[in-house]
PDB file of C-alpha atoms in Angstrom:
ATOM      1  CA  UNK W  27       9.754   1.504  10.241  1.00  0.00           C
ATOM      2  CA  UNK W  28       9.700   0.248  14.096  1.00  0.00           C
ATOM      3  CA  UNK W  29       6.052  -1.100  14.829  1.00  0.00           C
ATOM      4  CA  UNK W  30       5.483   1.804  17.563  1.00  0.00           C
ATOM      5  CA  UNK W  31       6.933   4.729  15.067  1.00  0.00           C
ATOM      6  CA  UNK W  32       3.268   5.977  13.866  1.00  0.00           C
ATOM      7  CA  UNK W  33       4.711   8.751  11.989  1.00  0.00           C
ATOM      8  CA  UNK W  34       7.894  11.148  11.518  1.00  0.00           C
ATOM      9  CA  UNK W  35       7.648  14.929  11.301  1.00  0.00           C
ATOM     10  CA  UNK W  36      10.038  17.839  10.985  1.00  0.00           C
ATOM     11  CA  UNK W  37       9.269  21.281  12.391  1.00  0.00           C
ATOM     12  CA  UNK W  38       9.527  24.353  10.781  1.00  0.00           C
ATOM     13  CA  UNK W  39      11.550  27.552  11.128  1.00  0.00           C
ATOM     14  CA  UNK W  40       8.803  30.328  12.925  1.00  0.00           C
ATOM     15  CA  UNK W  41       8.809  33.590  14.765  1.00  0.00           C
ATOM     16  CA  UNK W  42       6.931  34.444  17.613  1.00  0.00           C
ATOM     17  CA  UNK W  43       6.785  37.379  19.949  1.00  0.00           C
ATOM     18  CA  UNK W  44       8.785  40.118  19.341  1.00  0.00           C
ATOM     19  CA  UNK W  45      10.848  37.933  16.663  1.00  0.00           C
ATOM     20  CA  UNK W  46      11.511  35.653  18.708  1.00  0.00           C
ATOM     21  CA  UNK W  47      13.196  32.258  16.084  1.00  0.00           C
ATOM     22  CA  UNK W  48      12.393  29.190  16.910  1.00  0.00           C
ATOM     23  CA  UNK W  49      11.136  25.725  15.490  1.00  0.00           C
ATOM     24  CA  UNK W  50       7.759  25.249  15.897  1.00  0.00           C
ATOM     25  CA  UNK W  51       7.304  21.071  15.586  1.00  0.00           C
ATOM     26  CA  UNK W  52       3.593  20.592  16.929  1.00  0.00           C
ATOM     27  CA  UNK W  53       0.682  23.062  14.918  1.00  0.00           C
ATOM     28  CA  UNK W  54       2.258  23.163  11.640  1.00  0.00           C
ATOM     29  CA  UNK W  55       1.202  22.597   7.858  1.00  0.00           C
ATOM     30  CA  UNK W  56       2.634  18.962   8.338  1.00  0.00           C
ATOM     31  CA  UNK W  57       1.290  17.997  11.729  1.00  0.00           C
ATOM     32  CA  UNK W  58      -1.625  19.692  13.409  1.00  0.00           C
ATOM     33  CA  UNK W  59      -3.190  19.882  16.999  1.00  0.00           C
ATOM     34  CA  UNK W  60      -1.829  15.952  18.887  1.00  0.00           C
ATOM     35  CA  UNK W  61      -5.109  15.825  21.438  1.00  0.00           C
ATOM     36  CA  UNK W  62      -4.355  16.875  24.353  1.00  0.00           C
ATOM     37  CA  UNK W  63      -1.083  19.026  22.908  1.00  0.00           C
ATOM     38  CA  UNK W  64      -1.852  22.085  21.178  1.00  0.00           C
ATOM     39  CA  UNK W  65       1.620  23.249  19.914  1.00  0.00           C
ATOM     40  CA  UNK W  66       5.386  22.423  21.061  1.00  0.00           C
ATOM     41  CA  UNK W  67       8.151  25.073  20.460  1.00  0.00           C
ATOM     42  CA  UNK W  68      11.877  24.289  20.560  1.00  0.00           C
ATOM     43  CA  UNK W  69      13.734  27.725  20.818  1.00  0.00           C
ATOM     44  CA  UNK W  70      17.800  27.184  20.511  1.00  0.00           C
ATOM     45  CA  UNK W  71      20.015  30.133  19.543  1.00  0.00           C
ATOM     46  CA  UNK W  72      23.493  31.598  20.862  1.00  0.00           C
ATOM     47  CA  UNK W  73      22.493  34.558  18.982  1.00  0.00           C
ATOM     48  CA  UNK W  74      21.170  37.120  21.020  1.00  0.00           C
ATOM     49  CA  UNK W  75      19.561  39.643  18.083  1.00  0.00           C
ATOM     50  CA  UNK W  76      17.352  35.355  18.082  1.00  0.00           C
ATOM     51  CA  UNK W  77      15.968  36.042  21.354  1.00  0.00           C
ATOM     52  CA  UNK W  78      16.676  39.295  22.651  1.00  0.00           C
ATOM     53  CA  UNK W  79      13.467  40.612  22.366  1.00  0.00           C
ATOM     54  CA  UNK W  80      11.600  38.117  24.018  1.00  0.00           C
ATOM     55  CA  UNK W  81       7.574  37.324  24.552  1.00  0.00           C
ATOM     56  CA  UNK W  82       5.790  41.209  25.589  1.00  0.00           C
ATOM     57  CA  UNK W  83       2.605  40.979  27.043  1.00  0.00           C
ATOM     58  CA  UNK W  84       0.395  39.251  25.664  1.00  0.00           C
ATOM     59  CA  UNK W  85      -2.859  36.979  26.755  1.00  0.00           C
ATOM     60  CA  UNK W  86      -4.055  33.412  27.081  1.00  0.00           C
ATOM     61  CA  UNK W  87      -7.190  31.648  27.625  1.00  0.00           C
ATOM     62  CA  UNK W  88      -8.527  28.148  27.826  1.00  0.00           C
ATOM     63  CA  UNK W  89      -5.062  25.959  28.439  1.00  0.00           C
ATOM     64  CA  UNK W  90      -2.250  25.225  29.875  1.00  0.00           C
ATOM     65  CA  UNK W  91       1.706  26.457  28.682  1.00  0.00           C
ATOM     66  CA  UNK W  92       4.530  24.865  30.369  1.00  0.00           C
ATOM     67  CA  UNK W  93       8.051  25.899  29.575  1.00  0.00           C
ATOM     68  CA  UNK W  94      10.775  23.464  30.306  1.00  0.00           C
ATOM     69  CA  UNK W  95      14.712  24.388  29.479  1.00  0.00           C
ATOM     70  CA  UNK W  96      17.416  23.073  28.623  1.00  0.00           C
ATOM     71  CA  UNK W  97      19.682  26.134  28.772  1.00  0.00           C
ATOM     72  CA  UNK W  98      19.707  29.896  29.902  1.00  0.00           C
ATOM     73  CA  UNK W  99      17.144  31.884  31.775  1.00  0.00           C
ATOM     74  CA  UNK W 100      13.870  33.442  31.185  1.00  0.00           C
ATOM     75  CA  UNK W 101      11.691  35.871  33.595  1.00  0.00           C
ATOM     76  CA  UNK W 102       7.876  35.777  33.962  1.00  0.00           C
ATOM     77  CA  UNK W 103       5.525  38.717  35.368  1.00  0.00           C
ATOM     78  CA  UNK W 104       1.332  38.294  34.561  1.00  0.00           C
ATOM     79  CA  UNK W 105      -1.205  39.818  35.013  1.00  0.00           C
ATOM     80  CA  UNK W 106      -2.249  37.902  38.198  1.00  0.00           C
ATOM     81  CA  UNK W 107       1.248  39.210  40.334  1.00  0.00           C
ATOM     82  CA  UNK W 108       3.179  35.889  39.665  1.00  0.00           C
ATOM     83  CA  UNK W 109       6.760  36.531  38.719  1.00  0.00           C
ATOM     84  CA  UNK W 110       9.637  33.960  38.519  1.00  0.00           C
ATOM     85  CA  UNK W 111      13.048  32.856  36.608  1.00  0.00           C
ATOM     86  CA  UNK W 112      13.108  29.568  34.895  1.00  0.00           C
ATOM     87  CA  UNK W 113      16.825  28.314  34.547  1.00  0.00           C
ATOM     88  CA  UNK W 114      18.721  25.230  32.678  1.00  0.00           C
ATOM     89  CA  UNK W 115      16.985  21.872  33.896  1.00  0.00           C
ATOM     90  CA  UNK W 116      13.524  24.101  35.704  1.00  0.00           C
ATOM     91  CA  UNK W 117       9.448  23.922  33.970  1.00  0.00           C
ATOM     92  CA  UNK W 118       7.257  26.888  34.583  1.00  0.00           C
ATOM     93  CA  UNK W 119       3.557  25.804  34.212  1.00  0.00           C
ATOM     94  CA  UNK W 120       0.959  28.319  33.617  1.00  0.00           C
ATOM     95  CA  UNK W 121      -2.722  27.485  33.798  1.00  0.00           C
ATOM     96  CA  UNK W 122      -4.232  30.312  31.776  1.00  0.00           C
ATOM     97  CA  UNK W 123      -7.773  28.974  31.871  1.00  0.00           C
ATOM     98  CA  UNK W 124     -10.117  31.736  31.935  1.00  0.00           C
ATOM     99  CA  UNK W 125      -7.526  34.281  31.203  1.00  0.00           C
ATOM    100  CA  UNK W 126      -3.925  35.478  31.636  1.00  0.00           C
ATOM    101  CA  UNK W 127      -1.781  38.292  30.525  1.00  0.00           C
ATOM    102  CA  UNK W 128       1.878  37.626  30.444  1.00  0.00           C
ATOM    103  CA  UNK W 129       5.135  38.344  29.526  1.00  0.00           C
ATOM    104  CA  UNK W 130       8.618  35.694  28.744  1.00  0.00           C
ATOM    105  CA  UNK W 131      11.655  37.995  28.826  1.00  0.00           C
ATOM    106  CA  UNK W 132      15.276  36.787  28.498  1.00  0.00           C
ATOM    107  CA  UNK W 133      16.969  37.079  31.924  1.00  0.00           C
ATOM    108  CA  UNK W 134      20.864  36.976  29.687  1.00  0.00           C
ATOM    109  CA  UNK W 135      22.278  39.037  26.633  1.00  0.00           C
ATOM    110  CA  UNK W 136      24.461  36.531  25.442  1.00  0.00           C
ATOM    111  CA  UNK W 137      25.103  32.987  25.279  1.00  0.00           C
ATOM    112  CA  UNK W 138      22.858  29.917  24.721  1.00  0.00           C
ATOM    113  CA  UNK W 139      19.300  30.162  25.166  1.00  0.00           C
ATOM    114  CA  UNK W 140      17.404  26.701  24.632  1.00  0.00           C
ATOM    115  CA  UNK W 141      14.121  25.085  25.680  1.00  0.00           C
ATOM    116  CA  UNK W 142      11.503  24.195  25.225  1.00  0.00           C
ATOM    117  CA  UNK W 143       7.281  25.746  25.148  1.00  0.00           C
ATOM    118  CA  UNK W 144       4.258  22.807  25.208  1.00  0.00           C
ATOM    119  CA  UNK W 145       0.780  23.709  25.219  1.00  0.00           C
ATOM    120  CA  UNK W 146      -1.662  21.732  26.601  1.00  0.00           C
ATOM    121  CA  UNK W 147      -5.538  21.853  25.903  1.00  0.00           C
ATOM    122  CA  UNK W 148      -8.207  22.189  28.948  1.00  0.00           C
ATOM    123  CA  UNK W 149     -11.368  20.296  28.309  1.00  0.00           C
ATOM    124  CA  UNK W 150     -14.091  22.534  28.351  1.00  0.00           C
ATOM    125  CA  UNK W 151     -15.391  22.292  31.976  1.00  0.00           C
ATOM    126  CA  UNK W 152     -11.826  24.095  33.082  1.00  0.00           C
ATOM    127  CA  UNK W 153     -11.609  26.469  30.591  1.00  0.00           C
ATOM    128  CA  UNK W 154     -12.970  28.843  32.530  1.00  0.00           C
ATOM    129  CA  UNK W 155     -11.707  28.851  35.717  1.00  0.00           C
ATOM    130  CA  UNK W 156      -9.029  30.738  37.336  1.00  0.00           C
ATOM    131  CA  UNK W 157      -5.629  31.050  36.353  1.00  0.00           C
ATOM    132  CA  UNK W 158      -3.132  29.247  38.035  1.00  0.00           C
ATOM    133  CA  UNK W 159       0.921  29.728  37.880  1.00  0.00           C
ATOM    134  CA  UNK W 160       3.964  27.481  39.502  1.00  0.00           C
ATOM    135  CA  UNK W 161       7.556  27.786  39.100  1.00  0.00           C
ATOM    136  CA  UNK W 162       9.661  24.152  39.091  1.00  0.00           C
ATOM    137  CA  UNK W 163      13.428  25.073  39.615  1.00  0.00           C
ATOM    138  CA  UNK W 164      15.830  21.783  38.393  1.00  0.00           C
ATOM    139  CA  UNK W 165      16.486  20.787  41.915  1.00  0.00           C
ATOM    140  CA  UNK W 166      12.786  19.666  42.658  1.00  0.00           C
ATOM    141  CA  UNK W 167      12.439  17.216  39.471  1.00  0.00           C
ATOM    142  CA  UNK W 168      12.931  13.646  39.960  1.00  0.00           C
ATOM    143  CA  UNK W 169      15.511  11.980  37.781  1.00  0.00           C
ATOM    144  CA  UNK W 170      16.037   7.897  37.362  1.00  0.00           C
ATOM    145  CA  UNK W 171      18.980   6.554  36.522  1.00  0.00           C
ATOM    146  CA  UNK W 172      19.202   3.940  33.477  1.00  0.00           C
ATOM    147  CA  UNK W 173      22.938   2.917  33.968  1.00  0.00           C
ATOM    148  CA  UNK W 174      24.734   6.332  33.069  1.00  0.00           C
ATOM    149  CA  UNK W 175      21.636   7.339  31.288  1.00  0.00           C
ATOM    150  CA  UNK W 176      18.713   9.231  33.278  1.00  0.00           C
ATOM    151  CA  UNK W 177      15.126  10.300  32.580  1.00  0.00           C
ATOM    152  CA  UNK W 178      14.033  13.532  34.100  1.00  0.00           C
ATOM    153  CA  UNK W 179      10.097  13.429  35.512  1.00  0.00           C
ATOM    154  CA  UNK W 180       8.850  17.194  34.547  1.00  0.00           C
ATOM    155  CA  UNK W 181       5.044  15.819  34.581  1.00  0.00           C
ATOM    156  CA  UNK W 182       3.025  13.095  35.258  1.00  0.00           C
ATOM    157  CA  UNK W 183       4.444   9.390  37.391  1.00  0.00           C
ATOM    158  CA  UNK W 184       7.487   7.515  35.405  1.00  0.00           C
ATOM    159  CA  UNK W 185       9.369   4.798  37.360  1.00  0.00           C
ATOM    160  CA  UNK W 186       7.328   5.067  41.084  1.00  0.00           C
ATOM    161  CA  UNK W 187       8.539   9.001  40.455  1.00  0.00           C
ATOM    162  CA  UNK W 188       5.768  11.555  40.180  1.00  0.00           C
ATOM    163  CA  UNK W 189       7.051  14.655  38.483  1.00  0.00           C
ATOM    164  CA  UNK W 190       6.016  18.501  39.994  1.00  0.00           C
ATOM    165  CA  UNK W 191       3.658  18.957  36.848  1.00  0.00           C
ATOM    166  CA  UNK W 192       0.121  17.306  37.231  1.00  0.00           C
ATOM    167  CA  UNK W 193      -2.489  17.811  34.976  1.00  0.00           C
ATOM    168  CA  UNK W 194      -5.650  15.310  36.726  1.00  0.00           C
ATOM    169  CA  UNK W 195      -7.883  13.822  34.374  1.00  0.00           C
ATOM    170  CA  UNK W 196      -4.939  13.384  31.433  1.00  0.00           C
ATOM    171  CA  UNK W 197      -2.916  11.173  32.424  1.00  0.00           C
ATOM    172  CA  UNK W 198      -0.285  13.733  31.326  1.00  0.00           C
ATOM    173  CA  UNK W 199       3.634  12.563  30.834  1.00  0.00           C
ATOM    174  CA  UNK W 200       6.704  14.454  30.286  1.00  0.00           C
ATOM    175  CA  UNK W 201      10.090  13.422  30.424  1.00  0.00           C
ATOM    176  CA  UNK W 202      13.498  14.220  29.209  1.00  0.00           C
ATOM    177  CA  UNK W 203      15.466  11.447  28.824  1.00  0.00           C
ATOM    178  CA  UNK W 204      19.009  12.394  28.794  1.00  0.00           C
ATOM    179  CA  UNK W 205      21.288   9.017  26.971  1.00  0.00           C
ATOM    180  CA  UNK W 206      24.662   8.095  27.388  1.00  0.00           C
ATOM    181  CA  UNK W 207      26.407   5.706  25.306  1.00  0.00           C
ATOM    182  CA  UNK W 208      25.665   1.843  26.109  1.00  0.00           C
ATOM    183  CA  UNK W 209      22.814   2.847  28.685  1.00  0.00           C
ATOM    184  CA  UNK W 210      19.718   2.199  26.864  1.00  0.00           C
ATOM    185  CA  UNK W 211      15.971   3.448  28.222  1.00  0.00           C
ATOM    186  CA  UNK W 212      12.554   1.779  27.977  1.00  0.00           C
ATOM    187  CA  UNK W 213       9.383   3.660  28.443  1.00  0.00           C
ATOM    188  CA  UNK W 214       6.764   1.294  28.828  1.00  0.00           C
ATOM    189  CA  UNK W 215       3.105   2.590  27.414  1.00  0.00           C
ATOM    190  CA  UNK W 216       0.738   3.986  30.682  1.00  0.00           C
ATOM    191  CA  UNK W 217      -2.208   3.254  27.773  1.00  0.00           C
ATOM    192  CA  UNK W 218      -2.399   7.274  26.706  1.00  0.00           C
ATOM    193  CA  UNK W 219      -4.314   7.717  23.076  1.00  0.00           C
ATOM    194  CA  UNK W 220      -1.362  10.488  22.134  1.00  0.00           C
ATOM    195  CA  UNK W 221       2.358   9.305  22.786  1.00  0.00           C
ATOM    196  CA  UNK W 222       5.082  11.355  21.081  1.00  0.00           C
ATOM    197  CA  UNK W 223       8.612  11.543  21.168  1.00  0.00           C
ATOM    198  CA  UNK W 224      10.822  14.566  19.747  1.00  0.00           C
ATOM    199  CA  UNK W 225      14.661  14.231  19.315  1.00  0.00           C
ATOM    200  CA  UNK W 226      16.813  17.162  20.246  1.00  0.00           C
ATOM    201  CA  UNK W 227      20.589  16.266  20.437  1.00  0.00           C
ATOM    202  CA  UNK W 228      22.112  13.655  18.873  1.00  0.00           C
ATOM    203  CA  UNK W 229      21.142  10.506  17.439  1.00  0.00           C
ATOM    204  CA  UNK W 230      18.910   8.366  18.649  1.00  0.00           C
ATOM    205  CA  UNK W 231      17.783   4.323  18.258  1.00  0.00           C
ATOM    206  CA  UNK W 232      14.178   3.927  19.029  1.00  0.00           C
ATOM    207  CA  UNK W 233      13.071   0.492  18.991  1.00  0.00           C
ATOM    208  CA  UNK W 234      15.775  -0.381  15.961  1.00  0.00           C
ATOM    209  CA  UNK W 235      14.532   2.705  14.059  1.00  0.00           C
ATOM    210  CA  UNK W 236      17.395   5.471  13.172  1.00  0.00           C
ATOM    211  CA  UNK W 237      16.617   8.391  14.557  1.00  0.00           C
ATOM    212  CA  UNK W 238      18.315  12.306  14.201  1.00  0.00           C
ATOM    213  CA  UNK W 239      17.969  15.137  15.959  1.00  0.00           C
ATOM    214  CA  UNK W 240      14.367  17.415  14.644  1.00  0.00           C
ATOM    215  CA  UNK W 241      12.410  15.000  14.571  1.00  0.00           C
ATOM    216  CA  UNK W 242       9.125  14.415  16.321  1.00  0.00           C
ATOM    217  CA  UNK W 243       7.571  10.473  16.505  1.00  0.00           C
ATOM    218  CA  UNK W 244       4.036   9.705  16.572  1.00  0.00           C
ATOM    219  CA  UNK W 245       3.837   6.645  18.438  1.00  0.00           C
ATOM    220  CA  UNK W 246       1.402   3.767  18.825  1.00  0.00           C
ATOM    221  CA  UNK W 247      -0.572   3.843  22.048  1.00  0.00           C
ATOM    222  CA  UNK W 248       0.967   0.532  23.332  1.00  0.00           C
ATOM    223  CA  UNK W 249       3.998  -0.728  23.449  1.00  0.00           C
ATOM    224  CA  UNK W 250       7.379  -0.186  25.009  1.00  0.00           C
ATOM    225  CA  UNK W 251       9.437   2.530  23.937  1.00  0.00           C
ATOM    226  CA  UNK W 252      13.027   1.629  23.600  1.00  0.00           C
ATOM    227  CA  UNK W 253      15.878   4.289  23.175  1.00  0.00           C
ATOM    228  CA  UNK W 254      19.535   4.281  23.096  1.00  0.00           C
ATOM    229  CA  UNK W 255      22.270   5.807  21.293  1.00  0.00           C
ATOM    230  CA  UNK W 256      25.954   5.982  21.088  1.00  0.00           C
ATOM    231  CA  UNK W 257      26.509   9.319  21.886  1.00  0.00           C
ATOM    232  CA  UNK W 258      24.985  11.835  24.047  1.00  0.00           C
ATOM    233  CA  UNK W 259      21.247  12.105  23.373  1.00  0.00           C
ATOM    234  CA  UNK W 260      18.282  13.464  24.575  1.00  0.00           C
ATOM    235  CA  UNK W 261      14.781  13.132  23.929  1.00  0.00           C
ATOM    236  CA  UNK W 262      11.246  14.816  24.935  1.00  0.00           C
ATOM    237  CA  UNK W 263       8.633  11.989  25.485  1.00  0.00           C
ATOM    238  CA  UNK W 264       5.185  13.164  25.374  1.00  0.00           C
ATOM    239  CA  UNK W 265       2.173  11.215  26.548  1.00  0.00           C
ATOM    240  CA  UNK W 266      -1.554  12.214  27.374  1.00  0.00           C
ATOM    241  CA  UNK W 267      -4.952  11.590  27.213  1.00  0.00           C
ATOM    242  CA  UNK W 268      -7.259  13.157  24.164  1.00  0.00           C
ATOM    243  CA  UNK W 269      -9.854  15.325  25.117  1.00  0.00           C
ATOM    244  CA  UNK W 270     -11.740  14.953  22.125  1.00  0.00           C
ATOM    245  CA  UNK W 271     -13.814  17.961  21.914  1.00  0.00           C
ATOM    246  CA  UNK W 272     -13.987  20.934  19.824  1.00  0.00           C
ATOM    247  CA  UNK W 273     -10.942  22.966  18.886  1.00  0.00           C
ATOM    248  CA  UNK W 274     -11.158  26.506  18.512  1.00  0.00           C
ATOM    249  CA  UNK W 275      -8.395  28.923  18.172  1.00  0.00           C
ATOM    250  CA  UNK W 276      -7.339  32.578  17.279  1.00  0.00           C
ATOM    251  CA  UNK W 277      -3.790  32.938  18.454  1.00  0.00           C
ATOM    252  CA  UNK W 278      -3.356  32.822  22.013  1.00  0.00           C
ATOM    253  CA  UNK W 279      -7.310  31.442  22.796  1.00  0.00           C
ATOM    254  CA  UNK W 280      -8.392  27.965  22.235  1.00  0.00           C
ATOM    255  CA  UNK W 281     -11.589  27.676  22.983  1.00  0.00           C
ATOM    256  CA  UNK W 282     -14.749  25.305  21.531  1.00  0.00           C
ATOM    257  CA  UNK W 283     -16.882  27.313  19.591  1.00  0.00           C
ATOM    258  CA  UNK W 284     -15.963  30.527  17.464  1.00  0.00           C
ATOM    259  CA  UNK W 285     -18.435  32.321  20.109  1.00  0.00           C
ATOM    260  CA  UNK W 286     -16.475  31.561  22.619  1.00  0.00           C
ATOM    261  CA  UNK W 287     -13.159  32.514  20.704  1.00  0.00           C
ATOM    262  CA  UNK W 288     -15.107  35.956  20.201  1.00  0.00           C
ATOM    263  CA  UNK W 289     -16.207  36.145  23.696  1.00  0.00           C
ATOM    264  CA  UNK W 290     -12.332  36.342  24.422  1.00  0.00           C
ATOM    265  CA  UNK W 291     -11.460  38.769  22.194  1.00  0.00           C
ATOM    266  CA  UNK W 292     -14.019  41.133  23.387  1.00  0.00           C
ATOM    267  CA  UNK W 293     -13.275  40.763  27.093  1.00  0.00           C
ATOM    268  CA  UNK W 294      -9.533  41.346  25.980  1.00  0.00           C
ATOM    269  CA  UNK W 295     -10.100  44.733  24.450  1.00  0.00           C
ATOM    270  CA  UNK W 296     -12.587  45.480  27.765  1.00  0.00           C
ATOM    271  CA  UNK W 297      -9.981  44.684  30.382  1.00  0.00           C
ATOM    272  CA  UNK W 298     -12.061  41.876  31.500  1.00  0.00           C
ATOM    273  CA  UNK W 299     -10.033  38.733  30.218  1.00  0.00           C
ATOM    274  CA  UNK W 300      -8.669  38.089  33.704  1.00  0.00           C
ATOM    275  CA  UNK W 301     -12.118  39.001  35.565  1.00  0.00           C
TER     276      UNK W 301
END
């Protein structure tokens, strides 16, 4: 195995919302919370009765969801009056913080629907404060080219390019870096504790290592990651700073202590999550 390959995981088949499939490849039996990343969903389905139904309302507190896709088009209303439609190629970050009520609804009835969710952890000084939303449409995140290859900036500074998703304090990354045949990519380490990389079409070399479509990389905190392929490729990279502090969650709250966890149920079922 490549010197910066840590690990190799494969998600698993889950359901979320109102049956919504999907693979869920970060906060599963073989690979738990990746400090600062709570969970990472890849939805992908040209079945409708997949993804029909959609995410209802339902509420957040203490981090950060950001939904990035790769194809189709989903709708979000909360609970604060924000309301948008994130298409192929657009991120819609949501800052739930001290509490959120929301709802992901497919804006299509047919076709392919495919992206991505990532949740990020706040540390707890920002768990509490208000909720924040922002809508990212494809047009407003930086690409760089590596020959016919390019790496799209959704968060954090890559190649003197600072993407529209900024999470201070983390030294957060995302990219998706989109291959070509015979136009390799390096990635060179910004010194984050977590680095990750997740392949989702194609087949991928990273630094001499085989690697297929499914499945997610730990990677060593240093180092330069090198991809390529012979076909066309993509892959999520994932970098950020652990918070290293107390994780605990019931469903949609991550908080630090079970009191707190408790804290949000109650104001839930009081109408006072978003107060």
């Amino acid at each position: 195995m490549s010197e910066i390959i840590l690990t190799r995981h494969r998600g698993m088949p889950a359901q979320d919302g109102a049956g919504v499939k999907l693979t869920r490849i970060i906060n599963q039996p073989s690979l738990r919370y990746q400090d600062p990343f709570l969970m990472l969903d890849e939805f992908r389905s040209d079945n409708p009765n997949d993804y029909i139904a959609g995410f209802p309302p339902h509420p957040h507190r203490g981090f950060v969801t950001l939904t990035y896709m790769l194809a189709g088009r989903m709708e979000h209303n909360d609970s604060v009056g924000n309301t948008g439609v994130v298409e192929a190629g657009g991120a819609q970050w949501m800052k739930a913080a001290r509490g959120i009520i929301h709802a992901e609804m497919p804006k299509q009835e047919d076709g392919l629907m495919w992206g991505f969710q990532l949740w990020i952890n706040l540390p707890a000084a920002e768990k509490m404060s208000p909720a924040e939303w922002a809508d990212y449409p494809q047009n407003i995140i930086p690409e760089v080219q590596f020959g016919a290859s390019l790496v799209r900036v959704i968060g954090g500074e890559f190649a003197a390019q600072k993407g529209p998703v900024q999470q201070p304090g983390q030294q957060f990354l995302m990219l998706d870096a989109r291959l070509q045949a015979g136009a390799p990519v390096g990635i060179a380490s910004a010194g984050q504790g977590c680095r990750l990389a997740y392949v989702y079409q194609g087949s991928v070399q990273v630094n001499g290592a085989t690697v297929q479509r499914g499945e997610l990389l730990r990677l060593a905190a240093t180092g330069t990651l090198e991809l390529s392929s012979d076909q066309a490729a993509g892959v999520i990279v994932l970098a950020g700073q652990p918070i290293n502090e107390p994780i605990a969650q019931y469903g949609p709250f991550v908080m630090n202590t079970q009191q707190e966890i408790e804290q949000a149920i109650g104001d839930y079922q009081r109408g006072r999550l978003t107060a």
